[in-house]
mmCIF file of C-alpha atoms and ligand atoms in Angstrom:
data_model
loop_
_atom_site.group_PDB
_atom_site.id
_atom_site.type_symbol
_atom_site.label_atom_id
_atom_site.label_comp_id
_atom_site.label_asym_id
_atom_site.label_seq_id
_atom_site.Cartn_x
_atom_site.Cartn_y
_atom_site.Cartn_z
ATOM 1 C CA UNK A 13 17.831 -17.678 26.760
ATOM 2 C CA UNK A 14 20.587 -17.209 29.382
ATOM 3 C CA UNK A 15 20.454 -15.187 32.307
ATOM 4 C CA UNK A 16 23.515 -13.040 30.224
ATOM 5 C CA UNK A 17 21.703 -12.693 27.115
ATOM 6 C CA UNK A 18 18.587 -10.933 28.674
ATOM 7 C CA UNK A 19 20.904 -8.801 30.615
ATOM 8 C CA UNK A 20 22.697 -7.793 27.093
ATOM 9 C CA UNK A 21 19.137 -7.012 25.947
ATOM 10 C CA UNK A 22 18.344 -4.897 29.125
ATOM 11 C CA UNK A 23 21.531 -3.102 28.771
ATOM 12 C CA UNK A 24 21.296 -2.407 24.905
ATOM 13 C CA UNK A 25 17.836 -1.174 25.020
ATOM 14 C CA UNK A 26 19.288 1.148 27.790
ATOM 15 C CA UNK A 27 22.605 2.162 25.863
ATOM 16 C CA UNK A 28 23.776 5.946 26.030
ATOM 17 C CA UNK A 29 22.289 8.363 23.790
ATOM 18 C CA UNK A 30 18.912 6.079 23.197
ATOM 19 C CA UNK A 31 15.521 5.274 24.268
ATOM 20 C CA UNK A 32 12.241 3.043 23.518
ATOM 21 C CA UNK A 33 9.512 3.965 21.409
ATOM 22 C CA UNK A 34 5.949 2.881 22.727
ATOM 23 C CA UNK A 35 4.202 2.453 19.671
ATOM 24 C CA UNK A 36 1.658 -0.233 21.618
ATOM 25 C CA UNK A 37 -1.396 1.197 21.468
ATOM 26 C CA UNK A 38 -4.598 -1.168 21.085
ATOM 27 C CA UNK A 39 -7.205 -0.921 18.513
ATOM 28 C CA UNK A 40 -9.077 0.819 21.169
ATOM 29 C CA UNK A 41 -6.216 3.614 22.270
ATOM 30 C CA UNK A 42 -5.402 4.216 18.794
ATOM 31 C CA UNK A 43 -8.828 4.573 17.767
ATOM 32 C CA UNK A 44 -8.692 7.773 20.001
ATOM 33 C CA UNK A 45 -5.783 9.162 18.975
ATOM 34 C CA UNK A 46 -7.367 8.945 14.841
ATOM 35 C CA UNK A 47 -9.900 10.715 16.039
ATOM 36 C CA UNK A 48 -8.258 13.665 16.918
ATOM 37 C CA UNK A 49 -6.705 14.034 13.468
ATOM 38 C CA UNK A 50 -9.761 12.861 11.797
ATOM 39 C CA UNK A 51 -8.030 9.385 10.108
ATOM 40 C CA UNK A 52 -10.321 6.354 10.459
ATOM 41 C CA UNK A 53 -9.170 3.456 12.646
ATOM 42 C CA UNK A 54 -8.804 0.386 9.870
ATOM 43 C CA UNK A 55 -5.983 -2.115 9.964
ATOM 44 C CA UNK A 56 -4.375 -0.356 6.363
ATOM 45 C CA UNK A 57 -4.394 3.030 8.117
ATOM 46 C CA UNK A 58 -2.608 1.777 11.636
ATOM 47 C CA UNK A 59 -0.466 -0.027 8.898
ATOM 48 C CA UNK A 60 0.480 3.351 6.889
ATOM 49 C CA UNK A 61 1.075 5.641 10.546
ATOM 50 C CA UNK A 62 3.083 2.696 12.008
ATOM 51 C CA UNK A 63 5.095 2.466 8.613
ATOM 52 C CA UNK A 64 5.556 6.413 8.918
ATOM 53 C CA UNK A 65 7.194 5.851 12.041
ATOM 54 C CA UNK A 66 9.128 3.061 11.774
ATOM 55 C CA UNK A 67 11.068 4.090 8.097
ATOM 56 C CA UNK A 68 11.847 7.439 9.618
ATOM 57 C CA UNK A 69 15.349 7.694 8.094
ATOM 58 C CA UNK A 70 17.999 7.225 10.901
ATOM 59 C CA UNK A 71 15.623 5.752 13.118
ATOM 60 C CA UNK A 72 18.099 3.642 15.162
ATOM 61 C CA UNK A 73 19.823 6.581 15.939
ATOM 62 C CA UNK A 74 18.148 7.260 19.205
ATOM 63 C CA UNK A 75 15.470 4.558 19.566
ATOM 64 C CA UNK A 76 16.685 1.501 21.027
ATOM 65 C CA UNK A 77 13.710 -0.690 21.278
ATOM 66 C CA UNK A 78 10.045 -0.235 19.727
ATOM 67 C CA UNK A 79 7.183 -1.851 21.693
ATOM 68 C CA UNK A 80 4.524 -3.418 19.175
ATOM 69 C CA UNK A 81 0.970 -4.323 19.292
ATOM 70 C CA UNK A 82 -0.159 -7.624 18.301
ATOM 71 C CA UNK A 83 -1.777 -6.423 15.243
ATOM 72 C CA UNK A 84 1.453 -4.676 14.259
ATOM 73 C CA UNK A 85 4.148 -7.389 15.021
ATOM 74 C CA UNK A 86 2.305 -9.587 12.351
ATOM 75 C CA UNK A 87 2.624 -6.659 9.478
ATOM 76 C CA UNK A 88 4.509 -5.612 7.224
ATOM 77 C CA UNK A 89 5.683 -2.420 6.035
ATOM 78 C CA UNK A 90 4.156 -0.779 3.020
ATOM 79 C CA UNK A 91 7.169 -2.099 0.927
ATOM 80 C CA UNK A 92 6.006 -5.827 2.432
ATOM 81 C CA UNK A 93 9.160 -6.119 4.802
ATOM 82 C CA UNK A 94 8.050 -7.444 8.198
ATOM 83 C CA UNK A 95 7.806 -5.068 10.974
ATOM 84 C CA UNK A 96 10.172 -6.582 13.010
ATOM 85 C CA UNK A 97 13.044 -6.875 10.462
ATOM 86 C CA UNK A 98 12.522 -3.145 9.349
ATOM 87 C CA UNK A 99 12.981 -2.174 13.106
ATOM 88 C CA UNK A 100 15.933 -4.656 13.413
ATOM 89 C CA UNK A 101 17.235 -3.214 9.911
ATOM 90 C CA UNK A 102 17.569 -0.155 12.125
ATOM 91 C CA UNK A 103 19.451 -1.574 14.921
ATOM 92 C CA UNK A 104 16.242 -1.239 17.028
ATOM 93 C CA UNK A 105 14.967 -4.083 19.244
ATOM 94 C CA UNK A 106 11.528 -5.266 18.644
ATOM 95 C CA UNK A 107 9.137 -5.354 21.484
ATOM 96 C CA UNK A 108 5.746 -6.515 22.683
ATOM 97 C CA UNK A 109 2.627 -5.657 24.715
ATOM 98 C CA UNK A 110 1.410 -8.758 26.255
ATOM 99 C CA UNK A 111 -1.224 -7.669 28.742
ATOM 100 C CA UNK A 112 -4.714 -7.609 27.650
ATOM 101 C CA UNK A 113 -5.613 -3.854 29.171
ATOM 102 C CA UNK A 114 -6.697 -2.531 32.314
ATOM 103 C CA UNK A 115 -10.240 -3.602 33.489
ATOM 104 C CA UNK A 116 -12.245 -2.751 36.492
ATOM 105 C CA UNK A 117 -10.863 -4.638 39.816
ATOM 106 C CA UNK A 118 -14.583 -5.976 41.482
ATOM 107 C CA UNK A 119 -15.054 -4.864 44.675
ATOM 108 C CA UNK A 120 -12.832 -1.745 44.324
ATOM 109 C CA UNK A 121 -15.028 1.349 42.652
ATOM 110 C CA UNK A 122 -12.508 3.572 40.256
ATOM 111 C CA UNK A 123 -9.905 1.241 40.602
ATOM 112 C CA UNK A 124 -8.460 -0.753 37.816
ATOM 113 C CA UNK A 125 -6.323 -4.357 37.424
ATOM 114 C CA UNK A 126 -4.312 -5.781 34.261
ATOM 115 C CA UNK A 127 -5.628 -8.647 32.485
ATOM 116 C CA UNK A 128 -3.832 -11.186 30.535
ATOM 117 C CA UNK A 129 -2.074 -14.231 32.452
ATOM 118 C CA UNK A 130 -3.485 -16.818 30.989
ATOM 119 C CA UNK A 131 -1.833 -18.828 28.374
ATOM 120 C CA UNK A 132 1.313 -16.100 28.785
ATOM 121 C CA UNK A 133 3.769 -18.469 28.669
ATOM 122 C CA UNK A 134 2.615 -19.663 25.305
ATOM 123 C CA UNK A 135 2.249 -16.053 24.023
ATOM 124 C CA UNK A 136 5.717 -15.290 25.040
ATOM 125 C CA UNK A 137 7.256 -17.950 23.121
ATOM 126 C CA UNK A 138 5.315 -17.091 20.248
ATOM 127 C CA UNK A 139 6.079 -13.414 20.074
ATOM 128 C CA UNK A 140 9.901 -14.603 20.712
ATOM 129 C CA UNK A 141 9.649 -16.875 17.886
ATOM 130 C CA UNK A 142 8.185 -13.932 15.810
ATOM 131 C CA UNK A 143 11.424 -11.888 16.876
ATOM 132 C CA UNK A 144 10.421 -9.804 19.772
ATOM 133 C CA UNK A 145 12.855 -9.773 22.824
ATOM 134 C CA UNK A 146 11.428 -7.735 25.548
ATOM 135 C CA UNK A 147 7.974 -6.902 26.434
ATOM 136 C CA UNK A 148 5.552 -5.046 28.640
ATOM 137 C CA UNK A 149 2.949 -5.062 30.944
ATOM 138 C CA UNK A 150 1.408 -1.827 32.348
ATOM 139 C CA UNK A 151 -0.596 -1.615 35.609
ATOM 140 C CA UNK A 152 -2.442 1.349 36.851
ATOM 141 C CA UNK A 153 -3.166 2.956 40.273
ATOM 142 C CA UNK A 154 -5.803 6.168 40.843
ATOM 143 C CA UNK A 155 -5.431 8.866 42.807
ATOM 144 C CA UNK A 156 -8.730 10.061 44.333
ATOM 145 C CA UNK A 157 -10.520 10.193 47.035
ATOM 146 C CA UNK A 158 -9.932 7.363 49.441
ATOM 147 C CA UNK A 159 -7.686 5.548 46.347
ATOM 148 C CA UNK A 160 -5.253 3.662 45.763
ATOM 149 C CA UNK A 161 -6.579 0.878 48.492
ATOM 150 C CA UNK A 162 -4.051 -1.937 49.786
ATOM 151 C CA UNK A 163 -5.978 -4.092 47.611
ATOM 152 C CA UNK A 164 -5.607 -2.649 44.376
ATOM 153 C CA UNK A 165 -1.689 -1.948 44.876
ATOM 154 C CA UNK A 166 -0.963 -5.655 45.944
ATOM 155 C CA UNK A 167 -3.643 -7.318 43.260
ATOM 156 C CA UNK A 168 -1.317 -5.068 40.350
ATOM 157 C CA UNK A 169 1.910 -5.477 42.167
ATOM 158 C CA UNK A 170 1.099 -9.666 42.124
ATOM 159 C CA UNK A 171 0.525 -9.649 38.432
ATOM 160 C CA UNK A 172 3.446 -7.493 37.305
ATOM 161 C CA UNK A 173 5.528 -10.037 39.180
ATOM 162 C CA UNK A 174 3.794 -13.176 37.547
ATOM 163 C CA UNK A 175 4.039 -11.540 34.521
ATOM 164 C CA UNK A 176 7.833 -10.427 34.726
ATOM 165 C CA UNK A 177 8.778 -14.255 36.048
ATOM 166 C CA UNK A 178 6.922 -15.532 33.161
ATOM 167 C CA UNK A 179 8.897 -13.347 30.583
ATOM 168 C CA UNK A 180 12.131 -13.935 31.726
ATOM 169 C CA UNK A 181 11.634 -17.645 31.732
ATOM 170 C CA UNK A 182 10.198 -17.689 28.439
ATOM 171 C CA UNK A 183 13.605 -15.245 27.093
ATOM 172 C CA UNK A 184 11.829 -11.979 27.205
ATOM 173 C CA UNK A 185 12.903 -9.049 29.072
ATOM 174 C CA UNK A 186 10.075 -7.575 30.734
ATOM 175 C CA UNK A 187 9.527 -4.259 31.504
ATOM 176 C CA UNK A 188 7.535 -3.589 34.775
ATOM 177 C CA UNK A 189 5.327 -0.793 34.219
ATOM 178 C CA UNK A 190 3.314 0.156 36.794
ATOM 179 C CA UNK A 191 1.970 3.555 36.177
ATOM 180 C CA UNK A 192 0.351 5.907 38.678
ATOM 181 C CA UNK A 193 -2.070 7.642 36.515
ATOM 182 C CA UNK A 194 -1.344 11.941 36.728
ATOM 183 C CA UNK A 195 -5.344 12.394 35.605
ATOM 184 C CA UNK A 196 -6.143 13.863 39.398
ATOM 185 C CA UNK A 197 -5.972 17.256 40.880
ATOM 186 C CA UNK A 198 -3.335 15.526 44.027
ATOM 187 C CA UNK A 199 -0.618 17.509 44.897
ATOM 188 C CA UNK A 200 3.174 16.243 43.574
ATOM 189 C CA UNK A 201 3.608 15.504 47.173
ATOM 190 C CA UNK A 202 0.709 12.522 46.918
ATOM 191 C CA UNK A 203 2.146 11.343 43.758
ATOM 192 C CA UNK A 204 5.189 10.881 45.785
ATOM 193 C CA UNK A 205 3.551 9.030 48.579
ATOM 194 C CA UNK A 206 1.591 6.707 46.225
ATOM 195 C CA UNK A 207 4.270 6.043 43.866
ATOM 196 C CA UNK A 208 6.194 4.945 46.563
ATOM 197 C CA UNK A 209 4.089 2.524 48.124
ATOM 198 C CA UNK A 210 3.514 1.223 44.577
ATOM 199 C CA UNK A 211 7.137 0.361 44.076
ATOM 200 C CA UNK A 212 7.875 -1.010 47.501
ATOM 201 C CA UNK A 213 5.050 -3.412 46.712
ATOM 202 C CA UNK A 214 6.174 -4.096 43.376
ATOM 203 C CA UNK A 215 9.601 -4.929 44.354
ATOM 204 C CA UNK A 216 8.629 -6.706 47.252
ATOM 205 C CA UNK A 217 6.290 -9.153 44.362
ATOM 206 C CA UNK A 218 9.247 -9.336 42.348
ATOM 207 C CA UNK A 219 11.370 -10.750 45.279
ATOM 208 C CA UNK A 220 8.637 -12.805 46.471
ATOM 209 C CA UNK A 221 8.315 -14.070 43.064
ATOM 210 C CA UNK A 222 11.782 -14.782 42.347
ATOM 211 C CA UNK A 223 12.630 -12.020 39.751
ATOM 212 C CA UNK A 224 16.133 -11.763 38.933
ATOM 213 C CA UNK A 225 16.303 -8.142 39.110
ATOM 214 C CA UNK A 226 19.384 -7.852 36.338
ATOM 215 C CA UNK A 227 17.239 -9.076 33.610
ATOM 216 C CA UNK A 228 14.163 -6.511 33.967
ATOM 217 C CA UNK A 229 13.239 -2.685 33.559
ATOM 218 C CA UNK A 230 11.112 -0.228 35.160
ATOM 219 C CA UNK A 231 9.003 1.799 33.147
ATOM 220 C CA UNK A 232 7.305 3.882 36.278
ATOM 221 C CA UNK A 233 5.597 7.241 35.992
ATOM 222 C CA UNK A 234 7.375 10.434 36.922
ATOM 223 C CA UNK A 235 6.509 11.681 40.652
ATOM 224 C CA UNK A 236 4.626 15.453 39.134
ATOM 225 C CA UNK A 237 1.590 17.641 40.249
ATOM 226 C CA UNK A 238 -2.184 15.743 39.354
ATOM 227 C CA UNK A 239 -3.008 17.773 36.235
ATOM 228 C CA UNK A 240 -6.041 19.251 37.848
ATOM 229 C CA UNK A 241 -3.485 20.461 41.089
ATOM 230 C CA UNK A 242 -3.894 23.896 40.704
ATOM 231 C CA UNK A 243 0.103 24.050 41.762
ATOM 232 C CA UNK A 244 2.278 22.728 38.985
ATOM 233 C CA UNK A 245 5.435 21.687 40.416
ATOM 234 C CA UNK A 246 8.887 22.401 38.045
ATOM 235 C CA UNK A 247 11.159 20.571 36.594
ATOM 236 C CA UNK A 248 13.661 20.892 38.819
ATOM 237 C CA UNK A 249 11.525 19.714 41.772
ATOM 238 C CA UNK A 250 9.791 17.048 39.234
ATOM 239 C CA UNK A 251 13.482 15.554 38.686
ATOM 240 C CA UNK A 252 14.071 16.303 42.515
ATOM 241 C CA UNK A 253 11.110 14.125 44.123
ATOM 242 C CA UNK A 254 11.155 11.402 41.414
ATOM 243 C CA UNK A 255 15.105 10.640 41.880
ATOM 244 C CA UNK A 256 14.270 10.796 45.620
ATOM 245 C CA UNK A 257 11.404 8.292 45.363
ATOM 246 C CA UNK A 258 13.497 5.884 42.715
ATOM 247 C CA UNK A 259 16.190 6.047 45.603
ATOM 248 C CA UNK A 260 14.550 4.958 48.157
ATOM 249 C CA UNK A 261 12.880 1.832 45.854
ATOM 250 C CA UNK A 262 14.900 0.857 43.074
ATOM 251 C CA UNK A 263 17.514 -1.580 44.047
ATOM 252 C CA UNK A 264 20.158 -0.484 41.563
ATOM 253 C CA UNK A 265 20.282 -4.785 40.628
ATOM 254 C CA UNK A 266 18.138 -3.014 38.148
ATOM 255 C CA UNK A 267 19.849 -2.182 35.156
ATOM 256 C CA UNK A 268 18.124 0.794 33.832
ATOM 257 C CA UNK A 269 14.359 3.150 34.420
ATOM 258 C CA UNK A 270 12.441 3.738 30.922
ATOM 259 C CA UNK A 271 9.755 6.578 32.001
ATOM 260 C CA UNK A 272 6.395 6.739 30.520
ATOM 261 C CA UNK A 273 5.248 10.297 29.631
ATOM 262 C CA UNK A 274 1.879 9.496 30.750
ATOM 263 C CA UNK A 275 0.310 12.507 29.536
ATOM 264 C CA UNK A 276 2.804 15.386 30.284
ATOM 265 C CA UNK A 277 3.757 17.372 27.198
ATOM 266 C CA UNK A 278 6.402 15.992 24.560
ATOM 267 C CA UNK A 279 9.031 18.998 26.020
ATOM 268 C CA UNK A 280 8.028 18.618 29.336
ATOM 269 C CA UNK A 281 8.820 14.703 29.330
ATOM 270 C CA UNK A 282 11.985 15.867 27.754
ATOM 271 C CA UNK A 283 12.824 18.554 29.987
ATOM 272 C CA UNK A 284 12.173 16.354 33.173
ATOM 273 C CA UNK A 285 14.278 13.432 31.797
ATOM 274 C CA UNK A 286 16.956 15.797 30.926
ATOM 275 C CA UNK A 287 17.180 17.827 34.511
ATOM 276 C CA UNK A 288 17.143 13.426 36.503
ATOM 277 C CA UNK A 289 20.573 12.891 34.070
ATOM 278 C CA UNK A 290 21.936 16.590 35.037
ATOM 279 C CA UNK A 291 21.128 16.050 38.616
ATOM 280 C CA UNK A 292 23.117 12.506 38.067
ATOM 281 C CA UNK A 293 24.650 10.210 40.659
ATOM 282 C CA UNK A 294 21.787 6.968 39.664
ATOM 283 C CA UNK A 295 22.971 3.531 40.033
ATOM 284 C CA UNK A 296 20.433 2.806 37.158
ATOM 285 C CA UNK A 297 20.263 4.293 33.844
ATOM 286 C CA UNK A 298 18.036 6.848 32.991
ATOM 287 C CA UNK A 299 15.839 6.577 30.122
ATOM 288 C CA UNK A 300 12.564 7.156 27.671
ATOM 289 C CA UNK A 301 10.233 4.564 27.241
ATOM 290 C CA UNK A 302 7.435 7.317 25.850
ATOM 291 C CA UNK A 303 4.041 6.873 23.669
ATOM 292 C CA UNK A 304 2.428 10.066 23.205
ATOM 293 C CA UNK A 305 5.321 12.158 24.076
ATOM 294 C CA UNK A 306 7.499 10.705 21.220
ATOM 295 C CA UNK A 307 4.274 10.597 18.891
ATOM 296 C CA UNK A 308 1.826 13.270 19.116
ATOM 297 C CA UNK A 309 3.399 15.959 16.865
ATOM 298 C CA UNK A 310 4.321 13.813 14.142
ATOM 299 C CA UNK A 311 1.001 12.229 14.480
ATOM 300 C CA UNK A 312 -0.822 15.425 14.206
ATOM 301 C CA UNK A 313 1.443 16.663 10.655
ATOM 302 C CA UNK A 314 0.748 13.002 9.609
ATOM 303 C CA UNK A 315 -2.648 13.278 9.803
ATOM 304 C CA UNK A 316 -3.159 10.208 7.453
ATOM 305 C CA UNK A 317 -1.527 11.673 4.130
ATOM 306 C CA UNK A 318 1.100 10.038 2.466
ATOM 307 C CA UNK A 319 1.841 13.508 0.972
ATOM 308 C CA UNK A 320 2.888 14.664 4.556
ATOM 309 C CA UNK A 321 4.953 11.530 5.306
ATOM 310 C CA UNK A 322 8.752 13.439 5.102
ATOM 311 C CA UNK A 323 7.568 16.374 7.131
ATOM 312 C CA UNK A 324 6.026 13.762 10.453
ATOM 313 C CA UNK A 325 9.348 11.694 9.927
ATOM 314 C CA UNK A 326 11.436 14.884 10.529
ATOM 315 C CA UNK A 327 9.285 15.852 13.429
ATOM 316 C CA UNK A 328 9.460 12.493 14.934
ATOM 317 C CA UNK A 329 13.247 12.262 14.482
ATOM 318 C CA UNK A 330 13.992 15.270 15.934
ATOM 319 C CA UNK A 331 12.272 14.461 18.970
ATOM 320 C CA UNK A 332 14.081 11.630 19.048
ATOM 321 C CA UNK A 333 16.652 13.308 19.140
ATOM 322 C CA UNK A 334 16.173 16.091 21.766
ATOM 323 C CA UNK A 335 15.046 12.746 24.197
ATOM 324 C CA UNK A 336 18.154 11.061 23.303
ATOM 325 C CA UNK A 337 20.343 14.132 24.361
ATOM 326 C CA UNK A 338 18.169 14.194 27.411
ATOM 327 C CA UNK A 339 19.652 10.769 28.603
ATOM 328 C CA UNK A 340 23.027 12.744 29.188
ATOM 329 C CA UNK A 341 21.717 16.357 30.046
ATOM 330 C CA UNK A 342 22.182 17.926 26.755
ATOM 331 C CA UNK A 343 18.921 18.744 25.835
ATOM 332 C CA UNK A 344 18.487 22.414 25.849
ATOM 333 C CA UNK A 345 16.301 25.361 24.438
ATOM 334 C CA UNK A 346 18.477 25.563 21.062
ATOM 335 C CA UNK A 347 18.150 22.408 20.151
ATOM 336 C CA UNK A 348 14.149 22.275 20.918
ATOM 337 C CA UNK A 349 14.164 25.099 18.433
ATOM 338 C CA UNK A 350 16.134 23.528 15.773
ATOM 339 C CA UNK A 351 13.569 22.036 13.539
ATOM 340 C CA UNK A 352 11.350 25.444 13.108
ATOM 341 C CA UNK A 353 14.664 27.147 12.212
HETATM 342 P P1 13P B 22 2.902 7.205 27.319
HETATM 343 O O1 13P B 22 4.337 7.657 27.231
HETATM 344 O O2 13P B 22 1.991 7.880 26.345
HETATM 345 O O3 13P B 22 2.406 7.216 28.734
HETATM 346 O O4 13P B 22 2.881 5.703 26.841
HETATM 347 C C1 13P B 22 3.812 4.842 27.336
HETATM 348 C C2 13P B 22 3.213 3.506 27.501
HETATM 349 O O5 13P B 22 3.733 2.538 27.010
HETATM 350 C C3 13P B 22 1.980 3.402 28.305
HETATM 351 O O6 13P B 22 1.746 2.078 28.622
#
């Protein structure tokens, strides 16, 4: 892959209008989210909700990209298509997870590093050969009491970067994801203060590493309040203190920022992403690169019956759609309200 095709796949998984769906979670994560709709975690039933999502009828509208699980990039669709050529049927990119989870860091209580360097470069030309053309790797930092240390920030930032240079030689655009988790009761003000440290370490890895900044993307957390914080900041300061932060640690080499939700509410993770493109004036592009926030109600009217299949595709398509309005400031009350009316 050239250094211009990755770019073109950077800059078409960040075109106007349309965002990434996270639909990565592992055996493990999804196993969680069945629970709380009561579906049992088997391969046929991650087959059927994946399936759900992914023939939601004009799903290329306003997802760019879709970022697969192992599991899921081998299946097929109920029909027997392949995953990925259902998602490229749609003019949507396929994508792939290639980090093998979070695990405790030794030495470092409550703090956690990414697994899964070894053998990369052989998984990344396997996935590519299986279609996929970007990926992802997510690293966390916690908030709390004497946390994030040094250690923990450089051990995640390293990997991200090994990770990223491995990608890009292989011909996969990786998105950087390192997340600083919004669990705590901090104030937005520490989120700030740790995110930042976070992404002047991460870009400083990148450099060291030799990551051509034009052929990645940054999938960081929004700066917000600790959900425990008994003071919720806005959205307008939410949008305010995150730009700020990007600002002063993006280099705008980097073509585009693809938030995770991370927990915040599906409107709220609209709403913030929606005030960032009103405020305007980013050298980057400002996008969605959301799980939960693009899943959980159309998950929940899902709820593992076929019979219910129409109703969770309209749900999921309309939030689609109020994200994708988001990336130019359009969202707005009315539309929210659209589907109940
Ligand atoms: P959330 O939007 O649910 O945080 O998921 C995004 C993601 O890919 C986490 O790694």
């Amino acid at each position: 892959m050239s250094a211009q095709e990755l770019e073109a796949i950077a800059r078409k998984l960040i075109a106007p209008a349309r965002g990434i769906l996270a639909a990565d979670e592992s055996t493990g994560t999804i196993e969680r989210r069945f629970k709380s709709i009561n579906v049992p975690n088997t391969e046929a039933s991650r087959q059927a909700y994946r399936d759900m999502l992914f023939t939601t009828p004009g799903f290329g509208e306003y997802i760019s990209g879709v970022i697969l699980f192992d599991e899921t990039i081998r299946q097929k669709s109920l029909k027997g298509v392949p995953f990925t050529e259902v998602l490229t049927r749609s003019n949507s990119i396929p994508g792939i997870k290639v980090d093998a989870g979070a695990k405790p860091l030794p030495f470092a209580p409550d703090e956690m590093t990414t697994e899964g360097l070894d053998g990369l470069p052989g998984r990344v030309k396997e996935y590519r050969d299986m279609g996929a053309r970007f990926a992802k790797w997510r690293a966390v930092v916690t908030i709390g009491p004497g946390i994030p240390t040094r250690y923990c920030i450089e051990t995640n930032a390293h990997a991200l970067a090994r990770y990223a240079a491995i990608c890009v030689e292989g011909g996969l655009v990786p998105i950087v994801e390192p997340e600083v988790l919004m669990d705590a009761d901090n104030t937005i003000e520490t989120c700030f203060d740790v995110t930042e440290w976070t992404l002047k370490s991460v870009f400083n890895a990148l450099y060291e590493q030799r990551v051509p900044l034009e052929q990645i993307l940054l999938k960081p957390n929004m700066v917000v309040s600790g959900k425990k914080c008994p003071v919720q900041a806005g959205v307008r300061q939410v949008a305010e203190m995150t730009l700020k932060c990007l600002r002063r640690c993006v280099p705008p080499a980097v073509p585009g920022v693809v938030f995770l939700s991370g927990g915040q509410s599906d409107e709220d993770a609209t709403a913030h992403l929606n005030a960032m493109n009103q405020i305007g004036g980013n050298p980057w592009e400002l996008s969605f690169s959301y799980g939960r926030a693009l899943q959980a109600p159309s998950m929940k009217k899902w709820a593992g019956q076929a019979a219910n299949v129409a109703a969770a595709q309209k749900i999921f398509h309309h939030r689609a759609k109020c994200n994708g309005a988001a990336r130019s400031g359009k969202y707005s009350d009315a539309m929210e309200r659209e589907l109940a009316a």
